[in-house]
């Protein structure tokens, strides 16, 4: 029910470059802040258009590195964003990495910026594995629930409230049989 009738194209309301959104204030479901800001993140895949990706610098090493980069005035000036100081919000806790797993792993691996791609991958894998299988929610509507279950419940909660819709995508490249070298 969110799109026009089948086969009908939606009406384009406006057009702009992504860079024009940097620094724009937006709201995000389940966020403790009334507004958050669009910031650059070099590790986002530019081949997918999944809208705004909410940053979780307490548990995502890529997001943590981006936040640390934006503490530097030259980086903020280059990106064209004015920084507002904020505290990182702990979302989950794990017995091995604590409440700020991204910070813990970035410091442990000596990550200095978003350009430390290999170290960030290692930190990402450690944080996401520990968070998903050992983590317990410390914030939001499912405090005390294991992350593995809270992930499913959060999706259901947000869809029921009209704050999200289920998004599915293929796991790999999809090509037609007639022209296998052309991506669908």
Short mmCIF file of N, CA, C and O in Angstrom, two decimals, residues 1-123:
data_model
loop_
_atom_site.label_atom_id
_atom_site.label_comp_id
_atom_site.label_asym_id
_atom_site.label_seq_id
_atom_site.Cartn_x
_atom_site.Cartn_y
_atom_site.Cartn_z
N UNK A 1 0.79 -1.21 0.00
CA UNK A 1 0.00 0.00 0.00
C UNK A 1 0.82 1.27 0.00
O UNK A 1 0.27 2.35 0.18
N UNK A 2 2.14 1.19 -0.18
CA UNK A 2 2.95 2.41 -0.17
C UNK A 2 3.33 2.88 -1.57
O UNK A 2 3.86 3.96 -1.73
N UNK A 3 3.04 2.06 -2.58
CA UNK A 3 3.37 2.41 -3.95
C UNK A 3 2.10 2.60 -4.77
O UNK A 3 1.05 2.09 -4.41
N UNK A 4 2.19 3.33 -5.90
CA UNK A 4 1.01 3.44 -6.77
C UNK A 4 0.62 2.06 -7.31
O UNK A 4 1.30 1.08 -7.06
N UNK A 5 -0.44 2.01 -8.06
CA UNK A 5 -0.91 0.75 -8.63
C UNK A 5 0.22 0.07 -9.41
O UNK A 5 1.11 0.72 -9.95
N UNK A 6 0.15 -1.27 -9.46
CA UNK A 6 1.16 -2.07 -10.16
C UNK A 6 1.37 -1.55 -11.57
O UNK A 6 0.43 -1.30 -12.30
N UNK A 7 2.63 -1.36 -11.94
CA UNK A 7 2.97 -0.92 -13.28
C UNK A 7 2.99 0.60 -13.42
O UNK A 7 3.46 1.12 -14.42
N UNK A 8 2.51 1.32 -12.44
CA UNK A 8 2.50 2.78 -12.48
C UNK A 8 3.77 3.31 -11.82
O UNK A 8 4.16 2.84 -10.75
N UNK A 9 4.39 4.28 -12.43
CA UNK A 9 5.59 4.88 -11.86
C UNK A 9 5.20 5.89 -10.77
O UNK A 9 4.25 6.64 -10.94
N UNK A 10 5.95 5.92 -9.68
CA UNK A 10 5.69 6.93 -8.67
C UNK A 10 6.06 8.32 -9.21
O UNK A 10 6.86 8.44 -10.13
N UNK A 11 5.49 9.34 -8.65
CA UNK A 11 5.79 10.71 -9.05
C UNK A 11 7.08 11.15 -8.37
O UNK A 11 7.21 11.05 -7.15
N UNK A 12 8.03 11.64 -9.15
CA UNK A 12 9.28 12.14 -8.59
C UNK A 12 9.02 13.51 -7.99
O UNK A 12 8.52 14.41 -8.67
N UNK A 13 9.35 13.67 -6.71
CA UNK A 13 9.09 14.93 -6.03
C UNK A 13 10.25 15.91 -6.16
O UNK A 13 10.04 17.10 -6.27
N UNK A 14 11.49 15.41 -6.11
CA UNK A 14 12.66 16.26 -6.24
C UNK A 14 13.87 15.42 -6.57
O UNK A 14 13.83 14.20 -6.50
N UNK A 15 14.95 16.09 -6.90
CA UNK A 15 16.20 15.43 -7.24
C UNK A 15 17.35 16.22 -6.61
O UNK A 15 17.32 17.45 -6.61
N UNK A 16 18.32 15.52 -6.08
CA UNK A 16 19.47 16.18 -5.46
C UNK A 16 20.63 15.21 -5.36
O UNK A 16 20.44 14.00 -5.46
N UNK A 17 21.81 15.73 -5.17
CA UNK A 17 23.01 14.91 -4.97
C UNK A 17 23.10 14.54 -3.49
O UNK A 17 22.73 15.35 -2.62
N UNK A 18 23.57 13.35 -3.20
CA UNK A 18 23.69 12.90 -1.82
C UNK A 18 24.50 13.85 -0.96
O UNK A 18 24.20 14.04 0.22
N UNK A 19 25.53 14.46 -1.53
CA UNK A 19 26.39 15.39 -0.78
C UNK A 19 25.58 16.55 -0.18
O UNK A 19 25.93 17.09 0.86
N UNK A 20 24.48 16.90 -0.86
CA UNK A 20 23.65 18.00 -0.38
C UNK A 20 22.95 17.66 0.94
O UNK A 20 22.46 18.56 1.62
N UNK A 21 22.88 16.39 1.28
CA UNK A 21 22.22 15.98 2.51
C UNK A 21 23.14 16.00 3.73
O UNK A 21 22.67 15.92 4.86
N UNK A 22 24.46 16.08 3.52
CA UNK A 22 25.39 16.07 4.64
C UNK A 22 25.07 17.21 5.60
O UNK A 22 24.91 18.35 5.21
N UNK A 23 24.93 16.85 6.86
CA UNK A 23 24.62 17.83 7.89
C UNK A 23 23.13 18.05 8.11
O UNK A 23 22.73 18.71 9.06
N UNK A 24 22.28 17.48 7.23
CA UNK A 24 20.83 17.65 7.39
C UNK A 24 20.34 16.91 8.63
O UNK A 24 20.80 15.82 8.93
N UNK A 25 19.40 17.52 9.34
CA UNK A 25 18.82 16.89 10.53
C UNK A 25 17.68 15.96 10.12
O UNK A 25 16.87 16.31 9.27
N UNK A 26 17.66 14.77 10.70
CA UNK A 26 16.61 13.79 10.46
C UNK A 26 16.22 13.17 11.80
O UNK A 26 16.91 13.33 12.79
N UNK A 27 15.10 12.46 11.81
CA UNK A 27 14.73 11.71 13.02
C UNK A 27 14.88 10.23 12.70
O UNK A 27 14.82 9.83 11.54
N UNK A 28 15.04 9.44 13.75
CA UNK A 28 15.23 8.01 13.56
C UNK A 28 14.43 7.25 14.61
O UNK A 28 14.47 7.61 15.80
N UNK A 29 13.71 6.21 14.20
CA UNK A 29 12.94 5.43 15.18
C UNK A 29 13.85 4.84 16.25
O UNK A 29 14.99 4.47 15.98
N UNK A 30 13.35 4.79 17.47
CA UNK A 30 14.03 4.19 18.62
C UNK A 30 15.30 4.93 19.04
O UNK A 30 16.08 4.42 19.84
N UNK A 31 15.53 6.11 18.51
CA UNK A 31 16.73 6.89 18.85
C UNK A 31 16.43 7.79 20.05
O UNK A 31 15.37 8.43 20.09
N UNK A 32 17.32 7.87 21.02
CA UNK A 32 17.06 8.73 22.18
C UNK A 32 17.17 10.22 21.87
O UNK A 32 16.73 11.04 22.66
N UNK A 33 17.73 10.57 20.72
CA UNK A 33 17.86 11.97 20.34
C UNK A 33 16.68 12.38 19.45
O UNK A 33 16.25 11.61 18.61
N UNK A 34 16.18 13.60 19.65
CA UNK A 34 15.07 14.09 18.84
C UNK A 34 15.48 14.22 17.38
O UNK A 34 14.69 13.98 16.48
N UNK A 35 16.73 14.59 17.14
CA UNK A 35 17.23 14.70 15.78
C UNK A 35 18.66 14.19 15.74
O UNK A 35 19.40 14.29 16.72
N UNK A 36 19.00 13.61 14.61
CA UNK A 36 20.36 13.18 14.34
C UNK A 36 20.76 13.77 12.99
O UNK A 36 19.92 14.31 12.28
N UNK A 37 22.02 13.70 12.64
CA UNK A 37 22.49 14.38 11.44
C UNK A 37 23.08 13.42 10.43
O UNK A 37 23.72 12.44 10.79
N UNK A 38 22.84 13.73 9.17
CA UNK A 38 23.40 12.95 8.07
C UNK A 38 24.90 13.25 8.00
O UNK A 38 25.29 14.41 7.84
N UNK A 39 25.70 12.20 8.13
CA UNK A 39 27.15 12.34 8.11
C UNK A 39 27.74 11.38 7.09
O UNK A 39 27.14 10.36 6.77
N UNK A 40 28.94 11.68 6.59
CA UNK A 40 29.55 10.79 5.60
C UNK A 40 30.11 9.53 6.26
O UNK A 40 30.57 9.56 7.40
N UNK A 41 30.06 8.43 5.52
CA UNK A 41 30.65 7.17 5.97
C UNK A 41 31.23 6.50 4.73
O UNK A 41 30.49 6.12 3.83
N UNK A 42 32.53 6.37 4.69
CA UNK A 42 33.20 5.87 3.49
C UNK A 42 32.97 4.38 3.24
O UNK A 42 33.19 3.91 2.13
N UNK A 43 32.52 3.64 4.25
CA UNK A 43 32.36 2.20 4.08
C UNK A 43 30.96 1.79 3.59
O UNK A 43 30.71 0.61 3.40
N UNK A 44 30.08 2.73 3.37
CA UNK A 44 28.73 2.42 2.87
C UNK A 44 28.84 1.97 1.41
O UNK A 44 29.55 2.59 0.61
N UNK A 45 28.12 0.91 1.06
CA UNK A 45 28.10 0.44 -0.31
C UNK A 45 27.29 1.40 -1.16
O UNK A 45 26.13 1.68 -0.86
N UNK A 46 27.87 1.91 -2.21
CA UNK A 46 27.18 2.86 -3.08
C UNK A 46 26.38 2.14 -4.17
O UNK A 46 25.76 2.77 -5.00
N UNK A 47 26.37 0.81 -4.13
CA UNK A 47 25.61 0.06 -5.14
C UNK A 47 24.19 -0.25 -4.68
O UNK A 47 23.43 -0.86 -5.41
N UNK A 48 23.84 0.16 -3.47
CA UNK A 48 22.51 -0.10 -2.94
C UNK A 48 21.89 1.22 -2.51
O UNK A 48 22.56 2.07 -1.94
N UNK A 49 20.62 1.36 -2.74
CA UNK A 49 19.92 2.56 -2.32
C UNK A 49 18.97 2.24 -1.19
O UNK A 49 17.77 2.20 -1.38
N UNK A 50 19.49 2.00 0.00
CA UNK A 50 18.65 1.59 1.12
C UNK A 50 18.30 2.76 2.03
O UNK A 50 17.93 2.55 3.18
N UNK A 51 18.42 3.97 1.55
CA UNK A 51 18.05 5.17 2.30
C UNK A 51 19.09 5.47 3.37
O UNK A 51 20.26 5.16 3.22
N UNK A 52 18.65 6.08 4.44
CA UNK A 52 19.54 6.48 5.53
C UNK A 52 19.92 5.25 6.33
O UNK A 52 19.07 4.45 6.69
N UNK A 53 21.19 5.10 6.63
CA UNK A 53 21.67 4.00 7.45
C UNK A 53 21.99 4.60 8.82
O UNK A 53 22.84 5.47 8.93
N UNK A 54 21.29 4.15 9.84
CA UNK A 54 21.49 4.69 11.18
C UNK A 54 22.82 4.20 11.73
O UNK A 54 23.12 3.02 11.70
N UNK A 55 23.59 5.13 12.23
CA UNK A 55 24.90 4.84 12.78
C UNK A 55 24.78 4.37 14.23
O UNK A 55 24.01 4.91 15.00
N UNK A 56 25.57 3.36 14.58
CA UNK A 56 25.61 2.87 15.95
C UNK A 56 27.09 2.78 16.36
O UNK A 56 27.68 1.71 16.38
N UNK A 57 27.70 3.94 16.64
CA UNK A 57 29.15 3.94 16.92
C UNK A 57 29.55 3.21 18.18
O UNK A 57 30.72 2.89 18.34
N UNK A 58 28.61 2.88 19.06
CA UNK A 58 28.98 2.10 20.24
C UNK A 58 29.31 0.66 19.88
O UNK A 58 30.13 0.03 20.54
N UNK A 59 28.71 0.15 18.80
CA UNK A 59 28.87 -1.27 18.45
C UNK A 59 29.34 -1.54 17.03
O UNK A 59 29.62 -2.67 16.70
N UNK A 60 29.40 -0.52 16.19
CA UNK A 60 29.88 -0.69 14.82
C UNK A 60 31.23 0.01 14.67
O UNK A 60 31.30 1.24 14.72
N UNK A 61 32.30 -0.75 14.49
CA UNK A 61 33.62 -0.14 14.34
C UNK A 61 33.71 0.87 13.19
O UNK A 61 34.37 1.90 13.32
N UNK A 62 33.02 0.59 12.06
CA UNK A 62 33.04 1.55 10.95
C UNK A 62 32.42 2.87 11.38
O UNK A 62 32.95 3.95 11.08
N UNK A 63 31.31 2.81 12.10
CA UNK A 63 30.63 4.03 12.57
C UNK A 63 31.48 4.75 13.62
O UNK A 63 31.55 5.97 13.64
N UNK A 64 32.10 3.98 14.50
CA UNK A 64 32.96 4.58 15.52
C UNK A 64 34.14 5.31 14.88
O UNK A 64 34.44 6.45 15.24
N UNK A 65 34.77 4.68 13.89
CA UNK A 65 35.90 5.30 13.20
C UNK A 65 35.45 6.59 12.50
O UNK A 65 36.17 7.60 12.51
N UNK A 66 34.25 6.56 11.90
CA UNK A 66 33.73 7.76 11.23
C UNK A 66 33.51 8.88 12.24
O UNK A 66 33.84 10.04 11.98
N UNK A 67 32.96 8.54 13.40
CA UNK A 67 32.76 9.55 14.46
C UNK A 67 34.08 10.13 14.92
O UNK A 67 34.20 11.34 15.14
N UNK A 68 35.06 9.27 15.08
CA UNK A 68 36.38 9.75 15.51
C UNK A 68 37.01 10.64 14.43
O UNK A 68 37.63 11.65 14.75
N UNK A 69 36.83 10.26 13.17
CA UNK A 69 37.34 11.10 12.08
C UNK A 69 36.72 12.50 12.14
O UNK A 69 37.39 13.50 11.93
N UNK A 70 35.42 12.55 12.44
CA UNK A 70 34.71 13.83 12.45
C UNK A 70 35.01 14.67 13.69
O UNK A 70 34.54 15.81 13.80
N UNK A 71 35.80 14.15 14.61
CA UNK A 71 36.27 14.96 15.74
C UNK A 71 37.37 15.92 15.28
O UNK A 71 37.67 16.89 15.95
N UNK A 72 37.95 15.63 14.12
CA UNK A 72 39.04 16.45 13.58
C UNK A 72 38.44 17.59 12.74
O UNK A 72 37.70 17.33 11.79
N UNK A 73 38.75 18.85 13.07
CA UNK A 73 38.18 19.98 12.34
C UNK A 73 38.40 19.91 10.82
O UNK A 73 37.50 20.25 10.05
N UNK A 74 39.55 19.44 10.39
CA UNK A 74 39.82 19.35 8.94
C UNK A 74 38.88 18.38 8.26
O UNK A 74 38.43 18.62 7.13
N UNK A 75 38.57 17.28 8.91
CA UNK A 75 37.64 16.29 8.33
C UNK A 75 36.22 16.87 8.24
O UNK A 75 35.51 16.65 7.27
N UNK A 76 35.82 17.59 9.28
CA UNK A 76 34.48 18.22 9.26
C UNK A 76 34.40 19.25 8.15
O UNK A 76 33.42 19.31 7.41
N UNK A 77 35.45 20.04 8.02
CA UNK A 77 35.46 21.08 6.98
C UNK A 77 35.43 20.44 5.59
O UNK A 77 34.68 20.86 4.72
N UNK A 78 36.21 19.39 5.38
CA UNK A 78 36.24 18.69 4.10
C UNK A 78 34.87 18.12 3.75
O UNK A 78 34.42 18.18 2.61
N UNK A 79 34.18 17.58 4.74
CA UNK A 79 32.87 16.98 4.52
C UNK A 79 31.75 18.01 4.48
O UNK A 79 30.63 17.69 4.09
N UNK A 80 32.04 19.21 4.93
CA UNK A 80 31.02 20.25 4.93
C UNK A 80 29.98 20.07 6.01
O UNK A 80 28.82 20.43 5.83
N UNK A 81 30.38 19.52 7.15
CA UNK A 81 29.43 19.34 8.26
C UNK A 81 29.95 20.05 9.51
O UNK A 81 31.14 20.10 9.77
N UNK A 82 29.03 20.61 10.25
CA UNK A 82 29.35 21.20 11.54
C UNK A 82 29.05 20.12 12.59
O UNK A 82 27.99 19.51 12.54
N UNK A 83 29.97 19.90 13.47
CA UNK A 83 29.78 18.84 14.47
C UNK A 83 29.13 19.38 15.72
O UNK A 83 29.43 20.47 16.16
N UNK A 84 28.21 18.62 16.25
CA UNK A 84 27.64 18.90 17.56
C UNK A 84 28.14 17.79 18.46
O UNK A 84 27.92 16.61 18.17
N UNK A 85 28.82 18.14 19.55
CA UNK A 85 29.32 17.08 20.43
C UNK A 85 28.17 16.24 20.98
O UNK A 85 27.11 16.77 21.26
N UNK A 86 28.39 14.95 21.10
CA UNK A 86 27.39 14.06 21.65
C UNK A 86 28.09 12.88 22.29
O UNK A 86 29.22 12.56 21.96
N UNK A 87 27.38 12.27 23.21
CA UNK A 87 27.89 11.08 23.87
C UNK A 87 27.45 9.86 23.07
O UNK A 87 26.34 9.82 22.54
N UNK A 88 28.31 8.87 22.99
CA UNK A 88 27.91 7.61 22.35
C UNK A 88 26.88 6.93 23.25
O UNK A 88 27.00 6.95 24.47
N UNK A 89 25.86 6.37 22.63
CA UNK A 89 24.78 5.73 23.37
C UNK A 89 25.00 4.22 23.35
O UNK A 89 24.95 3.61 22.29
N UNK A 90 25.26 3.60 24.51
CA UNK A 90 25.38 2.14 24.54
C UNK A 90 24.04 1.51 24.20
O UNK A 90 23.00 1.94 24.69
N UNK A 91 24.07 0.50 23.35
CA UNK A 91 22.84 -0.17 22.91
C UNK A 91 22.79 -1.60 23.43
O UNK A 91 21.73 -2.11 23.73
N UNK A 92 23.95 -2.22 23.53
CA UNK A 92 24.01 -3.60 24.01
C UNK A 92 25.30 -3.82 24.76
O UNK A 92 26.22 -3.01 24.69
N UNK A 93 25.34 -4.91 25.49
CA UNK A 93 26.54 -5.25 26.26
C UNK A 93 26.88 -6.71 26.02
O UNK A 93 25.99 -7.55 25.91
N UNK A 94 28.18 -6.98 25.91
CA UNK A 94 28.64 -8.35 25.78
C UNK A 94 29.64 -8.64 26.90
O UNK A 94 30.33 -7.72 27.36
N UNK A 95 29.73 -9.89 27.35
CA UNK A 95 30.66 -10.20 28.44
C UNK A 95 32.13 -10.00 28.07
O UNK A 95 32.94 -9.67 28.93
N UNK A 96 32.46 -10.15 26.79
CA UNK A 96 33.86 -10.05 26.38
C UNK A 96 34.27 -8.67 25.87
O UNK A 96 35.43 -8.29 25.99
N UNK A 97 33.33 -7.88 25.33
CA UNK A 97 33.69 -6.59 24.74
C UNK A 97 33.06 -5.39 25.45
O UNK A 97 33.36 -4.25 25.12
N UNK A 98 32.18 -5.63 26.39
CA UNK A 98 31.57 -4.56 27.17
C UNK A 98 30.45 -3.83 26.45
O UNK A 98 29.85 -4.34 25.51
N UNK A 99 30.16 -2.58 26.93
CA UNK A 99 29.07 -1.77 26.37
C UNK A 99 29.49 -0.92 25.18
O UNK A 99 28.64 -0.36 24.51
N UNK A 100 30.76 -0.77 24.97
CA UNK A 100 31.27 0.01 23.83
C UNK A 100 32.22 -0.87 23.03
O UNK A 100 33.43 -0.63 22.97
N UNK A 101 31.66 -1.91 22.42
CA UNK A 101 32.49 -2.89 21.74
C UNK A 101 33.30 -2.29 20.59
O UNK A 101 34.44 -2.68 20.37
N UNK A 102 32.73 -1.34 19.87
CA UNK A 102 33.45 -0.75 18.74
C UNK A 102 34.68 0.02 19.23
O UNK A 102 35.77 -0.13 18.68
N UNK A 103 34.50 0.81 20.25
CA UNK A 103 35.63 1.56 20.82
C UNK A 103 36.70 0.59 21.33
O UNK A 103 37.89 0.75 21.06
N UNK A 104 36.24 -0.44 22.07
CA UNK A 104 37.16 -1.45 22.61
C UNK A 104 38.00 -2.08 21.50
O UNK A 104 39.23 -2.14 21.59
N UNK A 105 37.35 -2.55 20.44
CA UNK A 105 38.08 -3.22 19.36
C UNK A 105 38.94 -2.26 18.55
O UNK A 105 40.05 -2.62 18.14
N UNK A 106 38.45 -1.05 18.31
CA UNK A 106 39.26 -0.07 17.56
C UNK A 106 40.52 0.30 18.33
O UNK A 106 41.59 0.44 17.74
N UNK A 107 40.39 0.45 19.63
CA UNK A 107 41.58 0.75 20.44
C UNK A 107 42.50 -0.45 20.51
O UNK A 107 43.72 -0.31 20.39
N UNK A 108 41.95 -1.64 20.66
CA UNK A 108 42.76 -2.86 20.72
C UNK A 108 43.55 -3.07 19.43
O UNK A 108 44.72 -3.44 19.47
N UNK A 109 42.92 -2.81 18.28
CA UNK A 109 43.58 -3.02 16.98
C UNK A 109 44.29 -1.77 16.47
O UNK A 109 44.84 -1.78 15.38
N UNK A 110 44.23 -0.70 17.25
CA UNK A 110 44.89 0.57 16.90
C UNK A 110 44.37 1.14 15.57
O UNK A 110 45.15 1.57 14.71
N UNK A 111 43.06 1.14 15.42
CA UNK A 111 42.42 1.75 14.25
C UNK A 111 42.56 3.25 14.39
O UNK A 111 42.22 3.81 15.44
N UNK A 112 43.06 3.92 13.35
CA UNK A 112 43.26 5.37 13.43
C UNK A 112 42.27 6.16 12.58
O UNK A 112 42.11 7.35 12.79
N UNK A 113 41.63 5.50 11.59
CA UNK A 113 40.65 6.21 10.75
C UNK A 113 39.84 5.20 9.95
O UNK A 113 40.10 3.99 10.00
N UNK A 114 38.89 5.72 9.16
CA UNK A 114 38.08 4.87 8.29
C UNK A 114 38.92 4.20 7.21
O UNK A 114 38.46 3.26 6.57
N UNK A 115 40.12 4.67 7.02
CA UNK A 115 40.99 4.11 5.98
C UNK A 115 41.66 2.81 6.41
O UNK A 115 42.25 2.12 5.59
N UNK A 116 41.59 2.46 7.68
CA UNK A 116 42.17 1.21 8.18
C UNK A 116 41.23 0.05 7.88
O UNK A 116 40.69 -0.62 8.79
N UNK A 117 41.02 -0.21 6.61
CA UNK A 117 40.00 -1.15 6.14
C UNK A 117 40.17 -2.56 6.71
O UNK A 117 39.19 -3.16 7.18
N UNK A 118 41.36 -3.11 6.69
CA UNK A 118 41.58 -4.48 7.17
C UNK A 118 41.34 -4.58 8.67
O UNK A 118 40.70 -5.53 9.14
N UNK A 119 41.85 -3.61 9.43
CA UNK A 119 41.63 -3.63 10.88
C UNK A 119 40.15 -3.45 11.20
O UNK A 119 39.63 -4.09 12.12
N UNK A 120 39.47 -2.60 10.44
CA UNK A 120 38.04 -2.39 10.67
C UNK A 120 37.24 -3.65 10.37
O UNK A 120 36.27 -3.95 11.07
N UNK A 121 37.64 -4.40 9.35
CA UNK A 121 36.95 -5.66 9.04
C UNK A 121 37.10 -6.63 10.21
O UNK A 121 36.13 -7.27 10.62
N UNK A 122 38.31 -6.73 10.74
CA UNK A 122 38.55 -7.63 11.87
C UNK A 122 37.73 -7.18 13.09
O UNK A 122 37.10 -7.99 13.77
N UNK A 123 37.71 -5.87 13.35
CA UNK A 123 36.94 -5.33 14.47
C UNK A 123 35.45 -5.57 14.26
O UNK A 123 34.73 -5.96 15.18
#
